[in-house]
Amino acid sequence: MSDQDVKDWISKQISGNDIVLFMKGTKSTPQCGFSMQVAQILNHLGVEYEDINVLEDMGVREGVKAFSNWPTIPQLYVKGEFVGGCDIVREMFQAGELQDMLKEKGIASNAETQTA
Amino acid sequence: MAMAATDIERLILERFPDAKIEIEDLAGDGDHYAASVVAEEFRGKSRVQQHQMVYDALKGNMGDVLHALALKTSAPQQ
């Protein structure tokens, strides 16, 4: 794929799914500690999400870094918006901000049942 | 490929001269660090923007020479 094709493909994934996680490996078999941490948080919250294994395509792996001017993987997107990498997602989860964001954007998660 | 903590600190201070920086070498391999950066320039910026500012200060080393930098950023307490 050309750079433009990669960019178009990436934005299609991001706009076509409520939650997209660009990661190394898959949600069931992550292949990097940072990717695993974000996948575990999402699995714990019980949300539906599209996991994209950047190890399968170097073009996507590099393209997604340029896409959000973010130099590392994993990258989490919610409703088309770049949320962050491992540090930010973990910090938001621990502060309850990630749970609030999901609720605000109308995405069902376990968080509601836990806090109700 | 690795990066010295002093180089990370120097690059960040070049961009944020008044920043308070703490860097911890997590694995002793020059590739995995944790850093906290407190700088006035972060005030009013989102976490993503704050981290991007630090990555820009590292001039392309982040994700390349430097594999992992667990980052914590904030503006000084008022």
CSV table of C-alpha atoms in Angstrom, one decimal:
chain,number,residue,atom,x,y,z
A,1,MET,CA,0.0,0.0,0.0
A,2,SER,CA,1.2,3.6,-0.7
A,3,ASP,CA,1.5,6.0,2.3
A,4,GLN,CA,-1.9,7.5,1.3
A,5,ASP,CA,-3.5,4.1,1.1
A,6,VAL,CA,-2.2,3.3,4.5
A,7,LYS,CA,-3.5,6.6,5.9
A,8,ASP,CA,-6.9,6.0,4.3
A,9,TRP,CA,-7.0,2.5,5.7
A,10,ILE,CA,-6.1,3.6,9.2
A,11,SER,CA,-8.7,6.4,9.2
A,12,LYS,CA,-11.3,3.9,8.0
A,13,GLN,CA,-10.6,1.6,10.9
A,14,ILE,CA,-10.7,4.5,13.3
A,15,SER,CA,-14.0,5.9,12.0
A,16,GLY,CA,-15.6,2.5,11.5
A,17,ASN,CA,-15.2,1.3,15.1
A,18,ASP,CA,-16.2,2.8,18.4
A,19,ILE,CA,-12.9,1.7,19.9
A,20,VAL,CA,-9.7,0.7,18.0
A,21,LEU,CA,-6.5,-0.4,19.6
A,22,PHE,CA,-3.4,-0.5,17.4
A,23,MET,CA,-1.2,-2.9,19.3
A,24,LYS,CA,1.6,-5.4,19.0
A,25,GLY,CA,-0.1,-8.8,18.9
A,26,THR,CA,-3.8,-9.4,19.5
A,27,LYS,CA,-6.1,-8.8,22.4
A,28,SER,CA,-5.9,-12.5,23.3
A,29,THR,CA,-2.1,-12.9,22.5
A,30,PRO,CA,-0.4,-9.5,23.1
A,31,GLN,CA,3.2,-9.5,22.2
A,32,CYS,CA,4.4,-6.4,24.1
A,33,GLY,CA,4.0,-5.5,27.7
A,34,PHE,CA,2.6,-2.0,27.0
A,35,SER,CA,0.1,-3.3,24.4
A,36,MET,CA,-0.9,-6.0,26.9
A,37,GLN,CA,-1.6,-3.5,29.7
A,38,VAL,CA,-4.0,-1.5,27.5
A,39,ALA,CA,-5.7,-4.7,26.2
A,40,GLN,CA,-6.1,-5.9,29.8
A,41,ILE,CA,-7.7,-2.6,30.8
A,42,LEU,CA,-10.2,-2.8,27.9
A,43,ASN,CA,-10.9,-6.5,28.6
A,44,HIS,CA,-11.4,-5.7,32.3
A,45,LEU,CA,-13.9,-3.0,31.3
A,46,GLY,CA,-15.7,-5.5,29.0
A,47,VAL,CA,-15.9,-3.2,26.1
A,48,GLU,CA,-16.1,-4.2,22.4
A,49,TYR,CA,-13.0,-3.1,20.5
A,50,GLU,CA,-11.2,-3.7,17.3
A,51,ASP,CA,-7.6,-4.9,17.9
A,52,ILE,CA,-5.2,-4.2,15.0
A,53,ASN,CA,-1.9,-6.1,15.1
A,54,VAL,CA,0.7,-3.7,13.7
A,55,LEU,CA,3.3,-6.4,13.6
A,56,GLU,CA,1.5,-7.8,10.6
A,57,ASP,CA,2.1,-4.7,8.5
A,58,MET,CA,5.1,-2.4,8.8
A,59,GLY,CA,3.3,0.2,6.7
A,60,VAL,CA,0.5,0.4,9.3
A,61,ARG,CA,3.0,0.2,12.2
A,62,GLU,CA,4.8,3.3,10.9
A,63,GLY,CA,1.8,4.9,9.4
A,64,VAL,CA,-0.2,5.1,12.6
A,65,LYS,CA,2.7,6.8,14.3
A,66,ALA,CA,2.6,9.6,11.7
A,67,PHE,CA,-1.2,9.6,11.7
A,68,SER,CA,-1.4,10.9,15.3
A,69,ASN,CA,2.2,12.3,15.7
A,70,TRP,CA,2.7,9.7,18.3
A,71,PRO,CA,6.0,7.7,18.2
A,72,THR,CA,5.0,4.5,19.9
A,73,ILE,CA,2.6,1.6,20.0
A,74,PRO,CA,0.0,0.9,21.5
A,75,GLN,CA,-2.4,3.6,20.4
A,76,LEU,CA,-6.0,3.8,21.6
A,77,TYR,CA,-8.8,5.6,19.7
A,78,VAL,CA,-12.3,6.1,21.0
A,79,LYS,CA,-15.1,7.4,18.7
A,80,GLY,CA,-12.4,8.6,16.2
A,81,GLU,CA,-10.4,10.4,18.9
A,82,PHE,CA,-6.8,9.6,19.8
A,83,VAL,CA,-6.8,8.9,23.6
A,84,GLY,CA,-3.2,8.0,24.2
A,85,GLY,CA,-0.6,5.3,24.6
A,86,CYS,CA,-0.1,2.9,27.6
A,87,ASP,CA,0.9,5.6,30.2
A,88,ILE,CA,-2.1,7.9,29.5
A,89,VAL,CA,-4.7,5.1,29.2
A,90,ARG,CA,-3.5,3.5,32.5
A,91,GLU,CA,-3.4,7.0,34.2
A,92,MET,CA,-7.0,7.7,32.9
A,93,PHE,CA,-8.2,4.2,34.0
A,94,GLN,CA,-6.8,4.6,37.5
A,95,ALA,CA,-8.4,8.1,37.8
A,96,GLY,CA,-11.7,6.8,36.5
A,97,GLU,CA,-11.5,9.2,33.6
A,98,LEU,CA,-11.5,6.5,31.0
A,99,GLN,CA,-14.7,5.0,32.4
A,100,ASP,CA,-16.3,8.5,32.4
A,101,MET,CA,-15.2,9.1,28.8
A,102,LEU,CA,-16.8,5.8,27.7
A,103,LYS,CA,-20.0,6.6,29.5
A,104,GLU,CA,-20.1,10.1,28.0
A,105,LYS,CA,-19.6,8.7,24.5
A,106,GLY,CA,-22.4,6.1,25.0
A,107,ILE,CA,-20.2,3.0,25.1
A,108,ALA,CA,-21.3,0.3,27.4
A,109,SER,CA,-18.7,-1.0,29.8
A,110,ASN,CA,-18.5,-2.9,33.1
A,111,ALA,CA,-17.6,0.3,34.8
A,112,GLU,CA,-21.3,1.3,35.0
A,113,THR,CA,-22.3,-1.9,36.7
A,114,GLN,CA,-19.4,-1.6,39.1
A,115,THR,CA,-20.1,2.0,40.2
A,116,ALA,CA,-23.9,1.7,40.2
B,1,MET,CA,20.8,1.0,20.7
B,2,ALA,CA,20.5,3.0,23.9
B,3,MET,CA,20.3,6.4,25.3
B,4,ALA,CA,21.9,7.8,28.5
B,5,ALA,CA,19.6,9.4,31.1
B,6,THR,CA,21.8,12.5,31.0
B,7,ASP,CA,21.0,12.9,27.2
B,8,ILE,CA,17.3,12.5,27.8
B,9,GLU,CA,17.5,15.2,30.6
B,10,ARG,CA,19.6,17.5,28.4
B,11,LEU,CA,17.2,17.3,25.5
B,12,ILE,CA,14.2,17.9,27.7
B,13,LEU,CA,15.9,20.9,29.5
B,14,GLU,CA,16.8,22.4,26.1
B,15,ARG,CA,13.1,22.6,25.3
B,16,PHE,CA,11.8,23.2,28.9
B,17,PRO,CA,14.6,25.2,30.6
B,18,ASP,CA,12.8,25.5,34.0
B,19,ALA,CA,11.4,22.0,34.1
B,20,LYS,CA,11.8,19.7,37.1
B,21,ILE,CA,12.8,16.3,35.8
B,22,GLU,CA,13.2,12.9,37.4
B,23,ILE,CA,14.5,10.0,35.3
B,24,GLU,CA,14.7,6.4,36.4
B,25,ASP,CA,16.5,3.7,34.5
B,26,LEU,CA,14.0,0.8,34.7
B,27,ALA,CA,16.1,-1.9,33.2
B,28,GLY,CA,19.7,-0.7,33.2
B,29,ASP,CA,19.9,-1.2,29.5
B,30,GLY,CA,19.5,2.5,28.4
B,31,ASP,CA,16.3,1.6,26.6
B,32,HIS,CA,13.6,1.6,29.3
B,33,TYR,CA,13.2,4.7,31.4
B,34,ALA,CA,10.5,6.3,33.5
B,35,ALA,CA,10.5,10.1,33.6
B,36,SER,CA,8.4,12.7,35.3
B,37,VAL,CA,8.5,16.2,33.9
B,38,VAL,CA,7.0,19.2,35.6
B,39,ALA,CA,7.0,22.3,33.4
B,40,GLU,CA,4.9,25.5,33.2
B,41,GLU,CA,4.6,25.0,29.4
B,42,PHE,CA,2.2,22.1,30.1
B,43,ARG,CA,-0.4,24.2,31.9
B,44,GLY,CA,-3.7,24.0,30.1
B,45,LYS,CA,-2.5,21.3,27.7
B,46,SER,CA,-4.0,17.8,27.5
B,47,ARG,CA,-2.0,14.8,28.6
B,48,VAL,CA,-1.6,13.8,24.9
B,49,GLN,CA,-0.3,17.2,24.0
B,50,GLN,CA,2.1,17.3,27.0
B,51,HIS,CA,3.6,13.9,26.1
B,52,GLN,CA,3.9,15.0,22.4
B,53,MET,CA,5.8,18.1,23.5
B,54,VAL,CA,8.3,15.8,25.4
B,55,TYR,CA,8.6,13.5,22.4
B,56,ASP,CA,9.3,16.4,20.1
B,57,ALA,CA,12.0,17.6,22.6
B,58,LEU,CA,13.6,14.2,22.2
B,59,LYS,CA,14.0,14.9,18.5
B,60,GLY,CA,12.9,11.6,17.0
B,61,ASN,CA,14.7,9.4,19.5
B,62,MET,CA,11.5,8.2,21.1
B,63,GLY,CA,10.3,5.0,19.7
B,64,ASP,CA,13.6,4.6,17.8
B,65,VAL,CA,16.8,4.7,19.9
B,66,LEU,CA,14.7,5.0,23.0
B,67,HIS,CA,12.3,2.0,23.2
B,68,ALA,CA,10.3,2.8,26.3
B,69,LEU,CA,9.8,6.0,28.3
B,70,ALA,CA,7.1,5.7,30.9
B,71,LEU,CA,6.1,9.4,31.1
B,72,LYS,CA,4.3,11.4,33.7
B,73,THR,CA,3.9,15.1,32.9
B,74,SER,CA,2.3,18.0,34.8
B,75,ALA,CA,2.3,21.7,35.3
B,76,PRO,CA,3.7,23.0,38.6
B,77,GLN,CA,1.2,23.2,41.5
B,78,GLN,CA,-0.1,26.8,41.8
